[in-house]
Tab-separated table of N, CA and C and ligand atoms in Angstrom:
chain	number	residue	atom	x	y	z
A	231	MET	N	9.201	-13.603	-1.831
A	231	MET	CA	7.991	-14.164	-1.200
A	231	MET	C	7.409	-15.291	-2.047
A	232	ASP	N	7.250	-16.395	-1.404
A	232	ASP	CA	6.581	-17.576	-2.046
A	232	ASP	C	5.109	-17.331	-1.910
A	233	ILE	N	4.443	-16.886	-2.929
A	233	ILE	CA	3.091	-16.406	-2.824
A	233	ILE	C	2.093	-17.476	-2.319
A	234	PRO	N	2.099	-18.635	-2.991
A	234	PRO	CA	1.143	-19.675	-2.496
A	234	PRO	C	1.330	-20.086	-1.107
A	235	LYS	N	2.597	-20.128	-0.621
A	235	LYS	CA	2.915	-20.464	0.694
A	235	LYS	C	2.468	-19.337	1.702
A	236	GLU	N	2.765	-18.119	1.281
A	236	GLU	CA	2.352	-16.932	2.082
A	236	GLU	C	0.872	-16.999	2.298
A	237	LEU	N	0.115	-17.315	1.248
A	237	LEU	CA	-1.353	-17.415	1.356
A	237	LEU	C	-1.765	-18.499	2.294
A	238	ARG	N	-1.186	-19.720	2.084
A	238	ARG	CA	-1.581	-20.842	2.931
A	238	ARG	C	-1.224	-20.529	4.409
A	239	ASP	N	-0.070	-19.953	4.664
A	239	ASP	CA	0.294	-19.641	6.055
A	239	ASP	C	-0.718	-18.704	6.645
A	240	SER	N	-1.382	-17.881	5.828
A	240	SER	CA	-2.368	-16.909	6.366
A	240	SER	C	-3.776	-17.538	6.364
A	241	GLY	N	-3.846	-18.862	6.036
A	241	GLY	CA	-5.146	-19.528	6.063
A	241	GLY	C	-5.982	-19.253	4.859
A	242	LEU	N	-5.338	-18.753	3.769
A	242	LEU	CA	-6.113	-18.463	2.566
A	242	LEU	C	-5.669	-19.547	1.458
A	243	LYS	N	-6.616	-19.942	0.709
A	243	LYS	CA	-6.331	-20.822	-0.467
A	243	LYS	C	-5.643	-20.074	-1.526
A	244	ALA	N	-4.732	-20.668	-2.207
A	244	ALA	CA	-4.005	-19.943	-3.252
A	244	ALA	C	-4.775	-19.921	-4.551
A	245	THR	N	-5.894	-19.121	-4.589
A	245	THR	CA	-6.752	-19.048	-5.779
A	245	THR	C	-5.983	-18.134	-6.825
A	246	LEU	N	-6.402	-18.290	-8.074
A	246	LEU	CA	-5.740	-17.505	-9.159
A	246	LEU	C	-5.805	-16.019	-8.879
A	247	PRO	N	-7.031	-15.478	-8.577
A	247	PRO	CA	-7.052	-13.983	-8.417
A	247	PRO	C	-6.096	-13.513	-7.308
A	248	ARG	N	-6.087	-14.271	-6.189
A	248	ARG	CA	-5.201	-13.870	-5.080
A	248	ARG	C	-3.687	-13.918	-5.550
A	249	VAL	N	-3.322	-14.964	-6.204
A	249	VAL	CA	-1.944	-15.130	-6.667
A	249	VAL	C	-1.604	-14.013	-7.677
A	250	ARG	N	-2.385	-13.778	-8.618
A	250	ARG	CA	-2.170	-12.785	-9.657
A	250	ARG	C	-2.007	-11.376	-9.051
A	251	ILE	N	-2.925	-11.062	-8.118
A	251	ILE	CA	-2.847	-9.745	-7.473
A	251	ILE	C	-1.634	-9.579	-6.652
A	252	LEU	N	-1.282	-10.584	-5.931
A	252	LEU	CA	-0.012	-10.403	-5.152
A	252	LEU	C	1.226	-10.344	-6.028
A	253	GLN	N	1.150	-11.055	-7.173
A	253	GLN	CA	2.310	-10.970	-8.119
A	253	GLN	C	2.522	-9.480	-8.537
A	254	LEU	N	1.431	-8.781	-8.723
A	254	LEU	CA	1.522	-7.370	-9.169
A	254	LEU	C	2.242	-6.506	-8.077
A	255	PHE	N	1.934	-6.801	-6.840
A	255	PHE	CA	2.607	-6.034	-5.835
A	255	PHE	C	4.046	-6.490	-5.668
A	256	GLN	N	4.277	-7.765	-5.873
A	256	GLN	CA	5.613	-8.301	-5.669
A	256	GLN	C	6.556	-7.861	-6.786
A	257	ASP	N	6.040	-7.654	-7.981
A	257	ASP	CA	7.027	-7.350	-9.072
A	257	ASP	C	7.611	-5.940	-8.828
A	258	GLY	N	7.080	-5.161	-7.854
A	258	GLY	CA	7.700	-3.950	-7.394
A	258	GLY	C	7.649	-2.791	-8.343
A	259	GLN	N	7.060	-2.928	-9.476
A	259	GLN	CA	6.922	-1.784	-10.387
A	259	GLN	C	6.023	-0.726	-9.838
A	260	HIS	N	4.944	-1.162	-9.209
A	260	HIS	CA	3.965	-0.253	-8.601
A	260	HIS	C	3.808	-0.643	-7.165
A	261	LYS	N	4.425	0.074	-6.319
A	261	LYS	CA	4.370	-0.244	-4.856
A	261	LYS	C	2.991	0.038	-4.231
A	262	HIS	N	2.436	1.197	-4.685
A	262	HIS	CA	1.195	1.651	-4.083
A	262	HIS	C	0.105	1.642	-5.182
A	263	MET	N	-0.953	0.904	-4.933
A	263	MET	CA	-1.929	0.790	-6.014
A	263	MET	C	-3.441	0.830	-5.388
A	264	SER	N	-4.281	1.529	-6.054
A	264	SER	CA	-5.668	1.506	-5.709
A	264	SER	C	-6.293	0.231	-6.356
A	265	ALA	N	-7.534	-0.056	-5.947
A	265	ALA	CA	-8.163	-1.268	-6.569
A	265	ALA	C	-8.363	-1.073	-8.036
A	266	ASP	N	-8.667	0.130	-8.529
A	266	ASP	CA	-8.785	0.380	-9.963
A	266	ASP	C	-7.515	0.161	-10.720
A	267	GLU	N	-6.393	0.624	-10.074
A	267	GLU	CA	-5.088	0.458	-10.724
A	267	GLU	C	-4.735	-1.100	-10.802
A	268	VAL	N	-5.056	-1.828	-9.751
A	268	VAL	CA	-4.828	-3.255	-9.761
A	268	VAL	C	-5.593	-3.916	-10.912
A	269	TYR	N	-6.846	-3.460	-10.998
A	269	TYR	CA	-7.736	-3.998	-11.982
A	269	TYR	C	-7.197	-3.715	-13.426
A	270	LEU	N	-6.749	-2.487	-13.641
A	270	LEU	CA	-6.255	-2.143	-15.007
A	270	LEU	C	-4.982	-2.951	-15.306
A	271	LEU	N	-4.108	-3.083	-14.347
A	271	LEU	CA	-2.884	-3.896	-14.581
A	271	LEU	C	-3.198	-5.333	-14.889
A	272	LEU	N	-4.157	-5.910	-14.151
A	272	LEU	CA	-4.542	-7.335	-14.381
A	272	LEU	C	-5.041	-7.479	-15.808
A	273	HIS	N	-5.692	-6.466	-16.332
A	273	HIS	CA	-6.322	-6.621	-17.641
A	273	HIS	C	-5.462	-6.164	-18.803
A	274	ARG	N	-4.197	-5.907	-18.504
A	274	ARG	CA	-3.255	-5.752	-19.591
A	274	ARG	C	-3.060	-7.077	-20.370
A	275	GLU	N	-3.331	-8.155	-19.663
A	275	GLU	CA	-3.463	-9.395	-20.321
A	275	GLU	C	-4.877	-9.895	-20.200
A	276	PRO	N	-5.321	-10.797	-21.105
A	276	PRO	CA	-6.713	-11.250	-20.997
A	276	PRO	C	-6.947	-11.859	-19.629
A	277	SER	N	-7.998	-11.440	-18.940
A	277	SER	CA	-8.238	-11.878	-17.605
A	277	SER	C	-9.747	-11.727	-17.367
A	278	ASP	N	-10.292	-12.765	-16.589
A	278	ASP	CA	-11.762	-12.624	-16.321
A	278	ASP	C	-11.989	-12.220	-14.860
A	279	ILE	N	-10.950	-11.675	-14.223
A	279	ILE	CA	-11.076	-11.245	-12.861
A	279	ILE	C	-11.784	-9.900	-12.822
A	280	GLY	N	-12.986	-9.890	-12.247
A	280	GLY	CA	-13.790	-8.605	-12.223
A	280	GLY	C	-13.363	-7.684	-11.137
A	281	LEU	N	-13.848	-6.420	-11.253
A	281	LEU	CA	-13.470	-5.406	-10.289
A	281	LEU	C	-13.987	-5.785	-8.853
A	282	ALA	N	-15.164	-6.379	-8.772
A	282	ALA	CA	-15.703	-6.743	-7.478
A	282	ALA	C	-14.794	-7.824	-6.843
A	283	THR	N	-14.289	-8.743	-7.620
A	283	THR	CA	-13.342	-9.708	-7.094
A	283	THR	C	-12.019	-9.041	-6.599
A	284	VAL	N	-11.574	-8.055	-7.414
A	284	VAL	CA	-10.335	-7.366	-7.015
A	284	VAL	C	-10.553	-6.723	-5.604
A	285	TYR	N	-11.675	-5.994	-5.470
A	285	TYR	CA	-11.996	-5.390	-4.155
A	285	TYR	C	-11.974	-6.444	-3.031
A	286	ARG	N	-12.717	-7.555	-3.319
A	286	ARG	CA	-12.872	-8.609	-2.232
A	286	ARG	C	-11.504	-9.218	-1.873
A	287	VAL	N	-10.693	-9.496	-2.919
A	287	VAL	CA	-9.406	-10.090	-2.680
A	287	VAL	C	-8.491	-9.076	-1.920
A	288	LEU	N	-8.469	-7.835	-2.258
A	288	LEU	CA	-7.654	-6.863	-1.616
A	288	LEU	C	-8.009	-6.831	-0.093
A	289	MET	N	-9.293	-6.824	0.194
A	289	MET	CA	-9.700	-6.733	1.597
A	289	MET	C	-9.361	-7.994	2.335
A	290	GLN	N	-9.416	-9.175	1.662
A	290	GLN	CA	-8.968	-10.431	2.297
A	290	GLN	C	-7.484	-10.413	2.623
A	291	LEU	N	-6.708	-9.842	1.678
A	291	LEU	CA	-5.238	-9.801	1.873
A	291	LEU	C	-4.866	-8.790	2.981
A	292	VAL	N	-5.748	-7.754	3.149
A	292	VAL	CA	-5.497	-6.787	4.265
A	292	VAL	C	-5.796	-7.558	5.560
A	293	ASP	N	-6.983	-8.205	5.574
A	293	ASP	CA	-7.332	-8.931	6.831
A	293	ASP	C	-6.264	-9.961	7.252
A	294	ALA	N	-5.613	-10.564	6.171
A	294	ALA	CA	-4.566	-11.574	6.449
A	294	ALA	C	-3.282	-10.883	6.734
A	295	ARG	N	-3.250	-9.536	6.753
A	295	ARG	CA	-2.053	-8.764	7.070
A	295	ARG	C	-0.957	-8.947	6.046
A	296	ILE	N	-1.287	-9.367	4.853
A	296	ILE	CA	-0.299	-9.500	3.784
A	296	ILE	C	-0.134	-8.119	3.087
A	297	LEU	N	-1.303	-7.411	2.927
A	297	LEU	CA	-1.275	-6.022	2.422
A	297	LEU	C	-1.686	-5.051	3.507
A	298	VAL	N	-1.312	-3.794	3.249
A	298	VAL	CA	-1.761	-2.688	4.135
A	298	VAL	C	-2.553	-1.796	3.289
A	299	ARG	N	-3.627	-1.227	3.882
A	299	ARG	CA	-4.510	-0.287	3.247
A	299	ARG	C	-4.222	1.033	3.819
A	300	ASN	N	-3.925	2.027	2.951
A	300	ASN	CA	-3.821	3.443	3.316
A	300	ASN	C	-4.835	4.314	2.698
A	301	GLN	N	-5.375	5.218	3.430
A	301	GLN	CA	-6.416	6.080	2.864
A	301	GLN	C	-5.782	7.376	2.406
A	302	PHE	N	-4.704	7.847	3.023
A	302	PHE	CA	-4.144	9.176	2.758
A	302	PHE	C	-5.250	10.231	2.694
A	303	GLU	N	-5.069	11.267	1.937
A	303	GLU	CA	-6.043	12.338	2.021
A	303	GLU	C	-7.169	12.171	0.977
A	304	SER	N	-6.991	11.181	0.102
A	304	SER	CA	-7.958	11.075	-1.024
A	304	SER	C	-9.014	10.090	-0.638
A	305	PRO	N	-10.191	10.136	-1.318
A	305	PRO	CA	-11.249	9.127	-0.987
A	305	PRO	C	-10.856	7.750	-1.451
A	306	VAL	N	-9.812	7.655	-2.253
A	306	VAL	CA	-9.403	6.350	-2.835
A	306	VAL	C	-8.372	5.671	-1.978
A	307	ALA	N	-8.641	4.458	-1.506
A	307	ALA	CA	-7.621	3.718	-0.742
A	307	ALA	C	-6.535	3.222	-1.604
A	308	VAL	N	-5.327	3.136	-1.044
A	308	VAL	CA	-4.213	2.653	-1.755
A	308	VAL	C	-3.611	1.463	-0.976
A	309	PHE	N	-3.251	0.401	-1.686
A	309	PHE	CA	-2.784	-0.798	-1.040
A	309	PHE	C	-1.302	-1.030	-1.308
A	310	GLU	N	-0.622	-1.610	-0.395
A	310	GLU	CA	0.812	-1.976	-0.606
A	310	GLU	C	1.115	-3.182	0.277
A	311	LEU	N	2.231	-3.834	-0.035
A	311	LEU	CA	2.682	-5.042	0.728
A	311	LEU	C	2.998	-4.609	2.192
A	312	ASN	N	2.643	-5.408	3.116
A	312	ASN	CA	2.869	-5.182	4.492
A	312	ASN	C	4.350	-5.492	4.790
A	313	GLN	N	5.095	-4.378	5.117
A	313	GLN	CA	6.463	-4.600	5.458
A	313	GLN	C	6.715	-4.338	6.918
A	314	GLY	N	5.705	-4.686	7.715
A	314	GLY	CA	5.820	-4.453	9.159
A	314	GLY	C	5.879	-3.036	9.549
A	315	GLY	N	5.219	-2.143	8.813
A	315	GLY	CA	5.100	-0.762	9.232
A	315	GLY	C	6.462	-0.063	9.335
A	316	LEU	N	7.412	-0.514	8.510
A	316	LEU	CA	8.792	0.059	8.660
A	316	LEU	C	9.022	1.334	7.852
A	317	HIS	N	7.940	1.875	7.245
A	317	HIS	CA	8.173	3.120	6.533
A	317	HIS	C	6.928	4.033	6.692
A	318	ASP	N	7.190	5.324	6.583
A	318	ASP	CA	6.084	6.279	6.622
A	318	ASP	C	5.971	6.892	5.207
A	319	HIS	N	5.009	7.813	5.098
A	319	HIS	CA	4.702	8.404	3.841
A	319	HIS	C	4.639	9.868	3.827
A	320	LEU	N	5.136	10.480	2.713
A	320	LEU	CA	4.886	11.876	2.456
A	320	LEU	C	4.010	11.917	1.235
A	321	VAL	N	2.920	12.709	1.374
A	321	VAL	CA	1.911	12.735	0.303
A	321	VAL	C	1.826	14.134	-0.221
A	322	CYS	N	1.885	14.324	-1.551
A	322	CYS	CA	1.692	15.649	-2.174
A	322	CYS	C	0.230	15.841	-2.334
A	323	THR	N	-0.363	16.849	-1.733
A	323	THR	CA	-1.817	17.047	-1.802
A	323	THR	C	-2.260	17.674	-3.150
A	324	SER	N	-1.219	18.095	-3.906
A	324	SER	CA	-1.584	18.712	-5.196
A	324	SER	C	-1.625	17.718	-6.302
A	325	CYS	N	-0.608	16.763	-6.366
A	325	CYS	CA	-0.624	15.816	-7.512
A	325	CYS	C	-0.757	14.358	-7.069
A	326	GLY	N	-0.683	14.127	-5.770
A	326	GLY	CA	-0.872	12.773	-5.286
A	326	GLY	C	0.375	11.939	-5.190
A	327	GLN	N	1.515	12.564	-5.568
A	327	GLN	CA	2.796	11.843	-5.546
A	327	GLN	C	3.075	11.373	-4.074
A	328	LEU	N	3.634	10.146	-4.059
A	328	LEU	CA	3.835	9.457	-2.737
A	328	LEU	C	5.390	9.218	-2.610
A	329	GLU	N	5.956	9.645	-1.508
A	329	GLU	CA	7.319	9.276	-1.200
A	329	GLU	C	7.319	8.490	0.081
A	330	GLU	N	8.217	7.509	0.164
A	330	GLU	CA	8.296	6.738	1.435
A	330	GLU	C	9.608	7.232	2.196
A	331	PHE	N	9.525	7.219	3.426
A	331	PHE	CA	10.764	7.473	4.217
A	331	PHE	C	10.771	6.619	5.426
A	332	CYS	N	12.023	6.487	6.012
A	332	CYS	CA	12.148	5.743	7.232
A	332	CYS	C	13.055	6.473	8.122
A	333	ASP	N	12.640	6.748	9.373
A	333	ASP	CA	13.446	7.598	10.229
A	333	ASP	C	13.465	6.886	11.631
A	334	ASP	N	14.585	6.344	11.987
A	334	ASP	CA	14.723	5.533	13.179
A	334	ASP	C	14.307	6.304	14.422
A	335	ALA	N	14.778	7.556	14.458
A	335	ALA	CA	14.501	8.453	15.690
A	335	ALA	C	12.948	8.591	15.804
A	336	LEU	N	12.266	8.808	14.644
A	336	LEU	CA	10.863	8.989	14.695
A	336	LEU	C	10.117	7.712	15.126
A	337	GLU	N	10.564	6.548	14.575
A	337	GLU	CA	10.042	5.287	15.008
A	337	GLU	C	10.130	5.087	16.497
A	338	HIS	N	11.323	5.452	16.988
A	338	HIS	CA	11.640	5.306	18.421
A	338	HIS	C	10.718	6.165	19.262
A	339	ARG	N	10.551	7.458	18.814
A	339	ARG	CA	9.691	8.392	19.580
A	339	ARG	C	8.242	7.897	19.598
A	340	GLN	N	7.786	7.342	18.485
A	340	GLN	CA	6.367	6.832	18.457
A	340	GLN	C	6.198	5.782	19.438
A	341	GLU	N	7.179	4.881	19.530
A	341	GLU	CA	7.062	3.787	20.505
A	341	GLU	C	7.076	4.343	21.943
A	342	GLU	N	7.899	5.335	22.163
A	342	GLU	CA	7.915	5.920	23.535
A	342	GLU	C	6.593	6.575	23.869
A	343	VAL	N	6.035	7.307	22.951
A	343	VAL	CA	4.710	7.937	23.176
A	343	VAL	C	3.687	6.864	23.523
A	344	ALA	N	3.663	5.786	22.714
A	344	ALA	CA	2.722	4.771	23.023
A	344	ALA	C	2.864	4.159	24.334
A	345	ARG	N	4.137	3.869	24.697
A	345	ARG	CA	4.486	3.231	25.968
A	345	ARG	C	3.985	4.083	27.139
A	346	LYS	N	4.317	5.385	26.981
A	346	LYS	CA	3.920	6.363	28.070
A	346	LYS	C	2.458	6.335	28.332
A	347	LEU	N	1.639	6.177	27.288
A	347	LEU	CA	0.216	6.179	27.408
A	347	LEU	C	-0.322	4.735	27.614
A	348	GLY	N	0.572	3.845	27.858
A	348	GLY	CA	0.140	2.447	28.186
A	348	GLY	C	-0.349	1.640	27.029
A	349	PHE	N	0.063	1.994	25.812
A	349	PHE	CA	-0.385	1.273	24.666
A	349	PHE	C	0.710	0.273	24.219
A	350	ALA	N	0.238	-0.957	23.901
A	350	ALA	CA	1.167	-1.873	23.218
A	350	ALA	C	0.894	-1.680	21.716
A	351	LEU	N	1.966	-1.272	21.032
A	351	LEU	CA	1.820	-0.993	19.615
A	351	LEU	C	1.628	-2.270	18.818
A	352	ARG	N	0.672	-2.255	17.931
A	352	ARG	CA	0.486	-3.334	17.022
A	352	ARG	C	0.951	-2.960	15.612
A	353	GLU	N	0.574	-1.775	15.216
A	353	GLU	CA	1.089	-1.271	13.941
A	353	GLU	C	0.961	0.243	14.009
A	354	HIS	N	1.544	0.876	13.042
A	354	HIS	CA	1.449	2.359	13.004
A	354	HIS	C	1.412	2.797	11.599
A	355	SER	N	0.849	3.961	11.402
A	355	SER	CA	0.852	4.556	10.042
A	355	SER	C	0.961	6.090	10.272
A	356	LEU	N	2.001	6.605	9.621
A	356	LEU	CA	2.244	8.077	9.765
A	356	LEU	C	2.307	8.658	8.309
A	357	SER	N	1.531	9.651	8.096
A	357	SER	CA	1.500	10.275	6.774
A	357	SER	C	1.702	11.802	7.026
A	358	LEU	N	2.600	12.332	6.236
A	358	LEU	CA	2.852	13.762	6.269
A	358	LEU	C	2.298	14.361	4.928
A	359	TYR	N	1.635	15.477	4.979
A	359	TYR	CA	1.037	15.981	3.760
A	359	TYR	C	1.677	17.375	3.378
A	360	GLY	N	1.880	17.613	2.146
A	360	GLY	CA	2.404	18.889	1.754
A	360	GLY	C	2.503	18.998	0.194
A	361	THR	N	3.421	19.742	-0.274
A	361	THR	CA	3.577	19.959	-1.714
A	361	THR	C	4.897	19.431	-2.137
A	362	CYS	N	4.929	18.658	-3.203
A	362	CYS	CA	6.248	18.060	-3.660
A	362	CYS	C	7.056	19.137	-4.358
A	363	VAL	N	8.302	18.759	-4.626
A	363	VAL	CA	9.244	19.735	-5.216
A	363	VAL	C	8.667	20.299	-6.533
A	364	ARG	N	8.129	19.447	-7.353
A	364	ARG	CA	7.643	19.874	-8.660
A	364	ARG	C	6.480	20.819	-8.560
A	365	CYS	N	5.534	20.462	-7.676
A	365	CYS	CA	4.323	21.271	-7.494
A	365	CYS	C	4.670	22.666	-6.917
A	366	ALA	N	5.738	22.646	-6.075
A	366	ALA	CA	6.097	23.899	-5.426
A	366	ALA	C	6.919	24.809	-6.377
A	367	SER	N	7.405	24.181	-7.488
A	367	SER	CA	8.313	24.998	-8.331
A	367	SER	C	7.494	25.731	-9.364
A	368	GLU	N	8.225	26.551	-10.196
A	368	GLU	CA	7.641	27.329	-11.253
A	368	GLU	C	6.943	26.394	-12.277
A	369	ALA	N	7.478	25.165	-12.411
A	369	ALA	CA	7.009	24.276	-13.463
A	369	ALA	C	5.539	23.895	-13.249
A	370	GLY	N	5.019	24.184	-12.061
A	370	GLY	CA	3.661	23.847	-11.851
A	370	GLY	C	3.465	22.435	-11.505
A	371	PRO	N	2.259	21.972	-11.266
A	371	PRO	CA	1.984	20.637	-10.793
A	371	PRO	C	2.506	19.567	-11.752
A	372	SER	N	2.949	18.453	-11.227
A	372	SER	CA	3.300	17.281	-12.025
A	372	SER	C	1.982	16.696	-12.558
A	373	PRO	N	2.158	15.842	-13.614
A	373	PRO	CA	0.959	15.116	-14.135
A	373	PRO	C	0.325	14.357	-13.014
A	374	LYS	N	-0.952	14.272	-13.017
A	374	LYS	CA	-1.779	13.701	-11.966
A	374	LYS	C	-1.273	12.263	-11.578
A	375	ILE	N	-1.190	12.019	-10.295
A	375	ILE	CA	-0.922	10.676	-9.734
A	375	ILE	C	0.192	9.873	-10.509
A	376	ARG	N	1.401	10.039	-10.056
A	376	ARG	CA	2.451	9.157	-10.540
A	376	ARG	C	3.112	8.503	-9.367
A	377	ARG	N	2.524	7.341	-9.026
A	377	ARG	CA	3.027	6.663	-7.776
A	377	ARG	C	4.256	5.892	-8.047
A	378	SER	N	5.137	5.788	-7.026
A	378	SER	CA	6.340	4.967	-7.218
A	378	SER	C	5.961	3.527	-6.974
B	409	LIG	ZN1	3.003	17.281	-6.383
B	410	LIG	ZN1	4.416	2.837	1.064
């Protein structure tokens, strides 16, 4: 992704905070991040981007459909790059671990359901909640929040 171009195509100026935040998502190390996590990563290097700016930029990027915002079951929203809604999520309600999956049959069924009810689908978000392998095992819960 050419970040400055992506921003311009969405009608946003390529300001430093926008570019830096998108770089974090693009480097792929952390696919799902809350605003706090974005802030902490930005500040691994000297940076004067404040938390309020991080929040504002994240919401602008969601409005521009470059990022997607997911609430899952926690009060904290998690952001990720918009990949056209091509994956769904499994969420561990015990440790917060997130897994992504893609199931063509499921995608197809969702489209069918929408069509039957006369809806033109714009986007979708499907989250399944449960207990991850670790939390279900004798080993007990995994360390809190380890997102992929
Ligand atoms: Zn778990
Ligand atoms: Zn995801």
